[in-house]
Coordinates of C-alpha atoms in Angstrom, one line a residue:
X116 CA 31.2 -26.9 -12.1
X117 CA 27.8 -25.9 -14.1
X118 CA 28.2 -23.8 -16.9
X119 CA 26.6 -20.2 -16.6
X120 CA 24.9 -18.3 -19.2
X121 CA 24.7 -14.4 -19.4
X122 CA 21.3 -12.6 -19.5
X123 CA 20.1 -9.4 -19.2
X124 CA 17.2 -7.9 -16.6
X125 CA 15.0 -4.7 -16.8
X126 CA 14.5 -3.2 -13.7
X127 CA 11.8 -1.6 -14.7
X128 CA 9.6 -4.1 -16.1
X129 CA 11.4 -8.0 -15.4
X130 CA 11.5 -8.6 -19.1
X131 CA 15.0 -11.1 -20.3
X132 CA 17.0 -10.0 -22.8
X133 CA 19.6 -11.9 -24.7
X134 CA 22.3 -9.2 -25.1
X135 CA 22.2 -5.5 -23.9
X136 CA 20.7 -2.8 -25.2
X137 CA 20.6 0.6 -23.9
X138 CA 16.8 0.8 -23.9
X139 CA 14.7 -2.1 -23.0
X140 CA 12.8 -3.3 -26.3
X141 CA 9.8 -4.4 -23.8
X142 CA 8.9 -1.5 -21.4
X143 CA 10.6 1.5 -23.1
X144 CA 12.8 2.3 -20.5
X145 CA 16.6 3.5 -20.8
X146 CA 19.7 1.9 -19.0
X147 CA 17.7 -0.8 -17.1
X148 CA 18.8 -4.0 -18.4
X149 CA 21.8 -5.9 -15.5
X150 CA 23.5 -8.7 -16.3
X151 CA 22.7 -11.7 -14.5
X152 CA 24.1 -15.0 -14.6
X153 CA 22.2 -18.5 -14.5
X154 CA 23.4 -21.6 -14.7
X155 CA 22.5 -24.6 -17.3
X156 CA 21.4 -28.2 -16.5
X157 CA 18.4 -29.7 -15.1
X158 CA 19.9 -28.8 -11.6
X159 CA 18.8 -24.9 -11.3
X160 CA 15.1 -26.9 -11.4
X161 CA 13.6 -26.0 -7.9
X162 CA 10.1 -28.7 -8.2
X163 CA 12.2 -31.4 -10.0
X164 CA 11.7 -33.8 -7.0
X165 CA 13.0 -37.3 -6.4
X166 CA 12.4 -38.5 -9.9
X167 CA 15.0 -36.2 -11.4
X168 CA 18.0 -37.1 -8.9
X169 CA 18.6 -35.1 -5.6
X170 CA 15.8 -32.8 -5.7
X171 CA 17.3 -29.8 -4.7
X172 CA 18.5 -26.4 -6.0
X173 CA 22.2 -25.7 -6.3
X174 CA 22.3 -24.2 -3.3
X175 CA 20.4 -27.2 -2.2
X176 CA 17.3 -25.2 -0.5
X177 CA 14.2 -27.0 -1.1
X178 CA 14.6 -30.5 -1.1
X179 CA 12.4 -33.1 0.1
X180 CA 9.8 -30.4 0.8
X181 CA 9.2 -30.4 -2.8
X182 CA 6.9 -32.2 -5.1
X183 CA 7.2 -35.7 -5.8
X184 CA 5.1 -35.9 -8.8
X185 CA 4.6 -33.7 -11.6
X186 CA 1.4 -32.3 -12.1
X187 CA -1.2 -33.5 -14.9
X188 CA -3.9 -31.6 -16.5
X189 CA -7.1 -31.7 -15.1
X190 CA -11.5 -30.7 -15.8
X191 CA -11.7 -27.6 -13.2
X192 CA -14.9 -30.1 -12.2
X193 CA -12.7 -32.3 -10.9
X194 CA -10.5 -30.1 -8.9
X195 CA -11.4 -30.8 -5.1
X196 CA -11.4 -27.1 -3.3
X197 CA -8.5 -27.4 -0.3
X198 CA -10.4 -26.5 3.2
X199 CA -6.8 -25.2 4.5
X200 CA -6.8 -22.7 1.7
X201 CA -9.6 -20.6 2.8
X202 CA -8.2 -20.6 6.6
X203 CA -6.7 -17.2 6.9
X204 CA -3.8 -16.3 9.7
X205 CA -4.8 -13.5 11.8
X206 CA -2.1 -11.1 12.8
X207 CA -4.0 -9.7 15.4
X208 CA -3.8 -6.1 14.0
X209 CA -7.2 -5.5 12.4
X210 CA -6.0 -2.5 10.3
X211 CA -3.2 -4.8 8.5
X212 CA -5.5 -7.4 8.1
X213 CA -7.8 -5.9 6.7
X214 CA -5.7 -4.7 3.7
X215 CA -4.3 -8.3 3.5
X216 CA -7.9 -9.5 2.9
X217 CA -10.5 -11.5 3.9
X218 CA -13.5 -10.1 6.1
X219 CA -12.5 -8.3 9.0
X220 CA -15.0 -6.0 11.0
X221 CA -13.9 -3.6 13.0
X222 CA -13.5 -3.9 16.5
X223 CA -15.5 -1.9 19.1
X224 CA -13.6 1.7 19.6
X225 CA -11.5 1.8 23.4
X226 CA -13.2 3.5 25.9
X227 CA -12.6 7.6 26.6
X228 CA -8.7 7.9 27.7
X229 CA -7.5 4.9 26.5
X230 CA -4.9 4.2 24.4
X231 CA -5.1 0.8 22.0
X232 CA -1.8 -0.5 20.7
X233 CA -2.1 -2.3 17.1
X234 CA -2.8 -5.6 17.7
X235 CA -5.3 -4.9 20.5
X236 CA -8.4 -6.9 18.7
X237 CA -8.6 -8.1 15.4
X238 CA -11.5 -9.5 12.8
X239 CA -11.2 -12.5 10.0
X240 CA -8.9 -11.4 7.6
X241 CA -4.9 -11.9 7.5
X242 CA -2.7 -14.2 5.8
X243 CA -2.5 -17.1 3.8
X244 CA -0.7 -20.0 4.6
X245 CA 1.5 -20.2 2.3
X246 CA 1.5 -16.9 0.5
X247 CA 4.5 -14.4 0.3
X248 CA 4.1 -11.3 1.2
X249 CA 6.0 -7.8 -0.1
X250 CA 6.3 -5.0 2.4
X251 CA 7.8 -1.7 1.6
X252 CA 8.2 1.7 2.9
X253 CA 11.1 5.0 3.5
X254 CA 13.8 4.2 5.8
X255 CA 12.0 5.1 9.5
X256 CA 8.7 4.8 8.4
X257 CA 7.7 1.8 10.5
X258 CA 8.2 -1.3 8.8
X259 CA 10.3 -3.6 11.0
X260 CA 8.0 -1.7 14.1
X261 CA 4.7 -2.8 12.3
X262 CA 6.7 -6.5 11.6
X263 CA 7.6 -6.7 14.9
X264 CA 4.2 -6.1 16.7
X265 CA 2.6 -8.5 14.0
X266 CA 5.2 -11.3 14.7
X267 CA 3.9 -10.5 18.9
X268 CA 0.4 -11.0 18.4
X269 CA 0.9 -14.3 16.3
X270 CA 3.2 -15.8 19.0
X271 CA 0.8 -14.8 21.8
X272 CA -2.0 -16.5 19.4
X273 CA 0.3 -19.7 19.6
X274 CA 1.7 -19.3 16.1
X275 CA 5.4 -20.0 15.8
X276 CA 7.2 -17.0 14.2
X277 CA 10.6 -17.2 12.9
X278 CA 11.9 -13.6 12.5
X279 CA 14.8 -13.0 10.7
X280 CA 16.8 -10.2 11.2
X281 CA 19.4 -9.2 8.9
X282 CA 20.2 -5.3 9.2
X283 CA 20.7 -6.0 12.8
X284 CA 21.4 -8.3 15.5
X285 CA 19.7 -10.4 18.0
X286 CA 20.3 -8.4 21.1
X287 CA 19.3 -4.5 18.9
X288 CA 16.2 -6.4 18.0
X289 CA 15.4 -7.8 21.6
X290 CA 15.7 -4.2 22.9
X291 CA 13.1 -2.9 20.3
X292 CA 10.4 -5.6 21.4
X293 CA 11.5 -4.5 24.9
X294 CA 10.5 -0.9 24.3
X295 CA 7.6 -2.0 22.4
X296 CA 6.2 -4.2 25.2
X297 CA 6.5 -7.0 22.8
X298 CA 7.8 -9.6 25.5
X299 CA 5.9 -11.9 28.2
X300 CA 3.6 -14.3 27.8
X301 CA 3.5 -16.5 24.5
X302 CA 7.4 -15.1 22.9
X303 CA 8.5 -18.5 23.4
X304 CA 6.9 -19.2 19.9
X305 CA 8.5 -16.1 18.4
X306 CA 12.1 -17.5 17.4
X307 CA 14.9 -14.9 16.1
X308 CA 17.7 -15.5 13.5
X309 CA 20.2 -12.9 12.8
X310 CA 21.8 -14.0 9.7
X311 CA 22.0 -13.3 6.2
X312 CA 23.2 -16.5 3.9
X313 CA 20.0 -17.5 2.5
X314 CA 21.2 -21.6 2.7
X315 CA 21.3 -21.5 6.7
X316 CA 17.6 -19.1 7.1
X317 CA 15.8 -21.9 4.7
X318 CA 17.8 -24.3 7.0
X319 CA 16.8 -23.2 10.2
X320 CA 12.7 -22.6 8.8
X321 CA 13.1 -26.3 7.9
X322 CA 14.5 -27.1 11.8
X323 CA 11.8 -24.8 13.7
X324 CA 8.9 -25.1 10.7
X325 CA 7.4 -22.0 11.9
X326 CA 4.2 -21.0 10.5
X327 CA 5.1 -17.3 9.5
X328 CA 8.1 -16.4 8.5
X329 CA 9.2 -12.7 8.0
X330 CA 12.5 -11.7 6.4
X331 CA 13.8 -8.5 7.2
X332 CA 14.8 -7.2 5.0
X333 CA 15.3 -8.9 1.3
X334 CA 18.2 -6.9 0.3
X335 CA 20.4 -7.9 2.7
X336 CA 20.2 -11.5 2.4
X337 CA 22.6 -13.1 -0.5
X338 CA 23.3 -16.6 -1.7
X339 CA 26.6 -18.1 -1.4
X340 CA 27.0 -19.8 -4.8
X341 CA 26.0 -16.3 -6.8
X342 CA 29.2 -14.0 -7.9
X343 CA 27.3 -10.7 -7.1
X344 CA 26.8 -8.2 -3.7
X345 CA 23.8 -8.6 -2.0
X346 CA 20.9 -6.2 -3.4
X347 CA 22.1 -6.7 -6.7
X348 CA 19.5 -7.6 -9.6
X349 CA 21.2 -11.4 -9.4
X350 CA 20.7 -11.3 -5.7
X351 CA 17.8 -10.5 -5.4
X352 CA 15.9 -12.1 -8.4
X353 CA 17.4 -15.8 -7.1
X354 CA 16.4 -15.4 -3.2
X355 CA 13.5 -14.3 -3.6
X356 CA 12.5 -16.8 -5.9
X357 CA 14.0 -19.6 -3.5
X358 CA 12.4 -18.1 -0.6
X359 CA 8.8 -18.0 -2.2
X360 CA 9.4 -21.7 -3.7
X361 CA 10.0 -22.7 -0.2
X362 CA 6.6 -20.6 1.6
X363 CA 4.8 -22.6 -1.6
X364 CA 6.2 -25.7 -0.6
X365 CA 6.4 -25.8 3.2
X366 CA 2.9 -23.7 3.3
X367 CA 4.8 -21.1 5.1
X368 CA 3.8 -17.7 5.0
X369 CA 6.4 -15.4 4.2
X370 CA 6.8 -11.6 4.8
X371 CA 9.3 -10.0 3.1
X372 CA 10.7 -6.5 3.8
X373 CA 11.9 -4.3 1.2
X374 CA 13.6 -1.2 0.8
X375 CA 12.0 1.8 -1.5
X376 CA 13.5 4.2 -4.3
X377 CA 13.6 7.7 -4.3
X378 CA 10.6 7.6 -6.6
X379 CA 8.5 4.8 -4.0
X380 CA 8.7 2.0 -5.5
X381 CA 10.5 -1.2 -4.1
X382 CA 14.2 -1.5 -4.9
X383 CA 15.1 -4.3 -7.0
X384 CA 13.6 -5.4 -10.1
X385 CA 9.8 -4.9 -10.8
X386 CA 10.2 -8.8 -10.8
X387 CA 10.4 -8.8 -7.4
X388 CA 6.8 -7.5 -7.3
X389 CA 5.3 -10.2 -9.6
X390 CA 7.1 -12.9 -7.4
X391 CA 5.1 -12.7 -4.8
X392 CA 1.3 -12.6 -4.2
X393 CA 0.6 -9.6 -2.2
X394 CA 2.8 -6.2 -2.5
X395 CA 1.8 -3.6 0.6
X396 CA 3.3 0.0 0.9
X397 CA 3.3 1.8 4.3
X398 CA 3.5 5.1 3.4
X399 CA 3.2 8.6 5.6
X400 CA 5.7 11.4 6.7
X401 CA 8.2 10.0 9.3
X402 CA 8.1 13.6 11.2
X403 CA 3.9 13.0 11.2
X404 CA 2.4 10.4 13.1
X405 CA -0.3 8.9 10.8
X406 CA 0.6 6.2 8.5
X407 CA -1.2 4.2 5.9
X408 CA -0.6 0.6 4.6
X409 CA -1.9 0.0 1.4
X410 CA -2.0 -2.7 -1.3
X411 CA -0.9 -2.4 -5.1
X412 CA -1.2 -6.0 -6.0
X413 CA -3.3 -8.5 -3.8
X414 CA -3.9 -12.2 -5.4
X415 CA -6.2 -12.6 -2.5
X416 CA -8.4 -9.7 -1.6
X417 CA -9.0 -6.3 -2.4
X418 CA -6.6 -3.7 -3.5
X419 CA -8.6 -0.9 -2.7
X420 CA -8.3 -1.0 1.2
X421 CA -5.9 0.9 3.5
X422 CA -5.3 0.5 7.2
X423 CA -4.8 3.5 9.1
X424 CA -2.3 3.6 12.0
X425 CA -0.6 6.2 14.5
X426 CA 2.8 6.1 15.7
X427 CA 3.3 6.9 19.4
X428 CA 5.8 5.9 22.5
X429 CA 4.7 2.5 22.0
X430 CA 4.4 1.9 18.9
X431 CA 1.8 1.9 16.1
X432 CA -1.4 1.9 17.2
X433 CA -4.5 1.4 15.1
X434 CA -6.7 4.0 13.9
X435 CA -10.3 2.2 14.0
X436 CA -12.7 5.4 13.6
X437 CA -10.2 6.8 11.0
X438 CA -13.5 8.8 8.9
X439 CA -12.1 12.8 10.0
X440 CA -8.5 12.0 11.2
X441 CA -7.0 13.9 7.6
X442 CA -10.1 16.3 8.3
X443 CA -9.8 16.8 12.3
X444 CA -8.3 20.3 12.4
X445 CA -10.4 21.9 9.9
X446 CA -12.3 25.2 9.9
X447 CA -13.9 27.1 7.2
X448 CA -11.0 29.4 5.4
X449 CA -10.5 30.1 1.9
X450 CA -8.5 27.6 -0.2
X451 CA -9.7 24.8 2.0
X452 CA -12.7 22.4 1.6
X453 CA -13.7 18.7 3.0
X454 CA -14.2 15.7 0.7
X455 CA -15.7 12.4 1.7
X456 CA -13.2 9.9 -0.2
X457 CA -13.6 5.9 -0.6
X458 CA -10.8 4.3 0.1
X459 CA -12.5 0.5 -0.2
X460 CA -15.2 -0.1 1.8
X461 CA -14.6 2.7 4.5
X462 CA -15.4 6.5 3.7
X463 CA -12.7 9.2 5.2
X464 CA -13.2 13.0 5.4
X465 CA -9.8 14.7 3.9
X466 CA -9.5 18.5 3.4
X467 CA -8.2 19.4 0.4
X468 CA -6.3 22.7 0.2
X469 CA -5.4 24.9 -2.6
X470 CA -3.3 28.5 -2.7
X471 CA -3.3 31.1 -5.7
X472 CA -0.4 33.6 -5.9
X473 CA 0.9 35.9 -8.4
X474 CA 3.2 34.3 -11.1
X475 CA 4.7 34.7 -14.9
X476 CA 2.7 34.5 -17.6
X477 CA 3.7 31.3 -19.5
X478 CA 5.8 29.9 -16.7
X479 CA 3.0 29.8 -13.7
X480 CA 3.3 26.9 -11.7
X481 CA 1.7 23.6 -10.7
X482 CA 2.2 21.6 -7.6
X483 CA 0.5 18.9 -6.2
X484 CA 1.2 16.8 -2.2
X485 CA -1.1 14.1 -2.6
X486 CA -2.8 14.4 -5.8
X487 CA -3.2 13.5 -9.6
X488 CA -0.8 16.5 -11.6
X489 CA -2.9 15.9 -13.9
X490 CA -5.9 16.0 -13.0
X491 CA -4.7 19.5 -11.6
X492 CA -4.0 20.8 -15.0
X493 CA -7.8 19.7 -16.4
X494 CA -9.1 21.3 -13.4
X495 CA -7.5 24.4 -14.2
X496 CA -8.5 24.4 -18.0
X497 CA -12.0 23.8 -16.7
X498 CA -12.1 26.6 -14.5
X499 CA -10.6 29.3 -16.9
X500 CA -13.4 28.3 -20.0
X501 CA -16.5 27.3 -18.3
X502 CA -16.0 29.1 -14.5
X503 CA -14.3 32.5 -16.1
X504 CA -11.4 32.4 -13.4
X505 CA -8.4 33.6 -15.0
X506 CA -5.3 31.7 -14.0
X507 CA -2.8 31.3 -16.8
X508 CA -0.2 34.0 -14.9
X509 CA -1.0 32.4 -11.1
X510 CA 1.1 29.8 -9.3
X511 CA -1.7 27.3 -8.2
X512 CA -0.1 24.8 -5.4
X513 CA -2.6 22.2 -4.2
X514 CA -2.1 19.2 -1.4
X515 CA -4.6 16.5 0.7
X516 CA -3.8 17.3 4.3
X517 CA -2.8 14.4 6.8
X518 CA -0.4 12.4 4.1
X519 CA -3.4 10.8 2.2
X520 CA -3.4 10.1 -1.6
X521 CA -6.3 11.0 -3.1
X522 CA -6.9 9.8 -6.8
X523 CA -10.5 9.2 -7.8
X524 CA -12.4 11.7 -9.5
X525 CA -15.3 12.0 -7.2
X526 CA -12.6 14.8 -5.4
X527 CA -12.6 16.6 -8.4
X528 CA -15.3 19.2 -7.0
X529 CA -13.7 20.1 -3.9
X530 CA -10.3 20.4 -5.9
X531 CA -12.1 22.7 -8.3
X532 CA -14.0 24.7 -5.5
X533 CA -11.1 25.1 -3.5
X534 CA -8.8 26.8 -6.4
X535 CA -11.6 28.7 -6.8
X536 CA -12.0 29.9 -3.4
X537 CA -8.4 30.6 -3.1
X538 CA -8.2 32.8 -5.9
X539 CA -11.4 34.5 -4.8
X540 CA -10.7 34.5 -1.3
X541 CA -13.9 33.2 -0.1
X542 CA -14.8 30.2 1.4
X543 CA -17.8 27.7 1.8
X544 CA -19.9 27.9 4.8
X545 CA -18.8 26.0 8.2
X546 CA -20.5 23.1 7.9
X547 CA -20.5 22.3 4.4
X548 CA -18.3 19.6 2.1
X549 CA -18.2 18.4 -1.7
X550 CA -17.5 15.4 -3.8
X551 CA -18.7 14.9 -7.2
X552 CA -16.6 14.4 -10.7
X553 CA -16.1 17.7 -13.0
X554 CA -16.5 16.7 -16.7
X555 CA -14.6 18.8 -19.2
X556 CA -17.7 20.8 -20.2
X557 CA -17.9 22.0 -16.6
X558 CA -20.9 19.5 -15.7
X559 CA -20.8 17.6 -12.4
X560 CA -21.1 14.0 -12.4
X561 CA -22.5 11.4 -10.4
X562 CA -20.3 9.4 -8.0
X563 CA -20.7 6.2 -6.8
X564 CA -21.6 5.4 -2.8
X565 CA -23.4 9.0 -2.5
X566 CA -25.5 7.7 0.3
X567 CA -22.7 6.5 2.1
X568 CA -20.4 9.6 1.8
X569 CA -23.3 11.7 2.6
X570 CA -23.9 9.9 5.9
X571 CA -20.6 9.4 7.2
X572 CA -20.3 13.9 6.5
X573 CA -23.3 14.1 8.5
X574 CA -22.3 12.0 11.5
X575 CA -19.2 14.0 11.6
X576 CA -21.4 17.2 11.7
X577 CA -21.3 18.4 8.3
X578 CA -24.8 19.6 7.5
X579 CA -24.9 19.8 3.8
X580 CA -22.8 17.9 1.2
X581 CA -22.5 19.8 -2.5
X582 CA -22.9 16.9 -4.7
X583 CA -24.2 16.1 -8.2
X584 CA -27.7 16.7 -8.9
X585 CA -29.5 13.4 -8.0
X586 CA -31.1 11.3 -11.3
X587 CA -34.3 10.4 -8.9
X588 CA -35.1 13.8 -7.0
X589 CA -37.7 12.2 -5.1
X590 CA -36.4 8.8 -4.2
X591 CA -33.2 9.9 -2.7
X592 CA -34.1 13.5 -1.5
X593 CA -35.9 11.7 1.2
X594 CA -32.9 9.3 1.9
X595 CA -30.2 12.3 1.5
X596 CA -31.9 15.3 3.1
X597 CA -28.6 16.9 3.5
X598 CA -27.1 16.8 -0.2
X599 CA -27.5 20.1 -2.2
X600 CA -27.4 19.0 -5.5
X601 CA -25.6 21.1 -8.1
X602 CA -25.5 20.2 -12.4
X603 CA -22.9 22.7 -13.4
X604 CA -19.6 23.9 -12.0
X605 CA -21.4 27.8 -11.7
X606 CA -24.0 26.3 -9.5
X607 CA -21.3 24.8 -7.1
X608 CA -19.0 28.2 -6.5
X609 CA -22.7 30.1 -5.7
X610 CA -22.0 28.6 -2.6
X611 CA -18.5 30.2 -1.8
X612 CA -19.2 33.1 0.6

């Protein structure tokens, strides 16, 4: 039997220790480090291959499948680009691809009265082969729905799937596909494996080699050999790691669903996260329909896209002219204002909302749904010295309607003006929005993609857009006939009514 040595694990950061310590000397944090067991010898080597013996791990998972030869040092010259590397799998939901990367238009919008489920048409992006995938979310958000209707559309594409399920069984998850509509023509390529012993689901992906492979969900599964429960730091940290060196080695991709904290991030180790190349969130209220995927680490696209989807009888469905769904029941009120937001390369409309009341002197408080806390708190400081609004003794409570997160600074105008309008109880005029960035001597800045936010206001029917004064009055009054350009915080609240 191998010997085993003891080590140590932050949760919060994935830093090895040697011995424990009640705060970790890496990341700062207190009573994270769990102890986790290894084993020595030249066996616990997953890429060994034939030259070092067996060429498998000790719970024999990779085998042949890995690599023969070392690798040697190279010139990046001589590196020879792989074609297979820049073909992306299409999931055939055009809102999750487009978060996973790669270009992917967006489809035409369905006609009047029609209702299109996600995976109705789809553009370029998706996944690579190969790549592994982190998906989390809050229990009932939609994870294993979203999974499911993904792992549909890349059957019916011809793609073999291999779904494993291990939180339920085979028959629970054949009768949500059946109330999803996600049988017929093409399942034959979507195979299912209820199980949770990591050895037998590598097995079984080496049997079927299916092309995509998601695992739902990560905590559940365990390894045999490994004296811990399953979720565990040990558990977790070891089949991951086994599962990704197998997607790596078989080209497999492999979707992995995760379980979130109480403060939304993934359970497990932050070393879970830096496993694998892509981490997605799907975030919303479960008692809302709206929710929003979302990418905190992507090795192969951008991290600033979100895909937009609405959860109905069956299923999610994609959101494709998403620009005023966080701003579609708006009307002109005080506390309440419109702010064309990027969120990467698409511009949405959300109404920010802000209420003043009556509080303690020293003790008022600050709430935010959606928001930066502290960019609240500036905000406030701003408006009391260079705006003359007196708000030390008033409970200000902000929030972004419809469940988006809204954290660049071009929404710091609206915030401001609609703190201000609460507390005055006036409001800006029907047809009218903001966006520009609020510098600490009350002067409003200029914001990137002005043209673009402008635009997208106007084709929603917002007539005028407060916005920073423009550098080039001539050049882009003639492009932007709608912006009313402001320099100072005084100039903007002129406008309140």
């Amino acid at each position: 039997m191998a010997k085993t040595s003891v080590q140590f694990i932050c949760r919060a950061c994935g830093s090895v220790q040697s011995r424990w310590a009640g705060k970790c000397t890496d990341c700062g944090q207190w009573n994270t480090l769990e102890e986790h067991r290894v084993a020595r010898g030249a066996a616990m080597d997953p890429l060994r291959g034939a030259a070092g013996g067996a060429g498998v791990t000790g719970a024999g998972v990779i085998g042949a499948a890995a690599v023969a030869e070392p690798p040697r040092a190279r010139a990046i010259n001589d590196v020879q680009p792989d074609v297979a590397d820049g073909l992306r799998i299409a999931t055939g939901i055009n809102e999750l691809d487009r978060v996973l990367g790669g270009h992917a238009p967006p489809p035409a919008p369905p006609p009047a009265g029609e209702v299109r489920v996600a995976g109705a048409g789809a553009g370029a992006g998706g996944i690579v082969p190969g790549s592994a995938i982190l998906l989390g979310g809050d229990p009932g958000i939609g994870k294993s729905t979203l999974m499911l209707q993904a792992a549909r559309q890349l059957a019916r594409a011809r793609r073999r799937v291999l779904y494993v399920t291990s939180e339920e069984s085979a028959q629970q998850l054949q009768q949500r596909a059946e109330r999803l509509d996600a049988l017929g023509d093409g399942c034959d390529n979507l195979l299912v494996l209820a199980d949770t012993n990591l050895a037998r689901i590598i097995e079984q992906a080496r049997q079927t080699g299916p092309a995509v492979m998601i695992v739902d969900s990560i905590q559940m599964i365990y390894k045999g050999d490994l004296p811990a429960a399953p979720g565990s730091v040990t558990q977790l940290r070891n089949c991951c790691l086994e599962l990704v060196y197998h997607a790596k080695a078989s080209g497999t991709a492999l979707l992995l669903v995760g379980h979130v904290t109480k403060k939304g991030q993934v359970a497990g180790p932050r070393l879970l996260e830096h496993m694998v190349d892509t981490v997605l969130y799907f975030e919303g209220d479960r008692f809302h329909s709206h929710r929003v995927v979302r990418a905190t680490k992507n090795r192969f696209g951008s991290t600033l896209e979100v895909g937009l989807f609405e959860m109905g009888e069956q299923g999610l469905s994609e959101v494709h002219d998403a620009a005023g769904v966080a701003a579609s029941e708006y009307h002109a009120r005080a506390g309440s204002v419109i702010c064309p937001v990027m969120q990467g390369s698409r511009c949405l409309l959300v109404e920010i909302q802000a209420l003043t009341a009556t509080g303690i002197l020293g003790a008022a408080k600050r709430k935010v749904s959606g928001l930066d806390g502290n960019r609240l708190a500036v905000l406030i400081a701003v408006l009391e010295k260079r705006a003359g609004l007196r708000l030390a003794d008033q409970d200000v409570f902000t929030s972004s309607v419809g469940g988006m997160r809204v954290a660049e600074p071009a929404a710091d105008l609206a915030l401001a003006l609609a703190i201000a309008s609460a507390h005055h109880n006036r409001s800006l005029p029907e047809r009218v929005c903001a966006v520009g960035e609020v510098g600490l001597g009350g002067e409003i800045r200029h914001v990137q993609q002005l043209e673009q936010r402008a635009r997208e206001a106007q084709r929603l029917g917002f007539e005028h857009v407060i916005a920073p004064a423009p550098r080039d009055r001539a050049r882009t009054a003639s492009k932007l006939p709608g912006v009313i350009g402001v320099q100072t915080l005084d100039e903007a609240m002129q406008h309140l009514q």
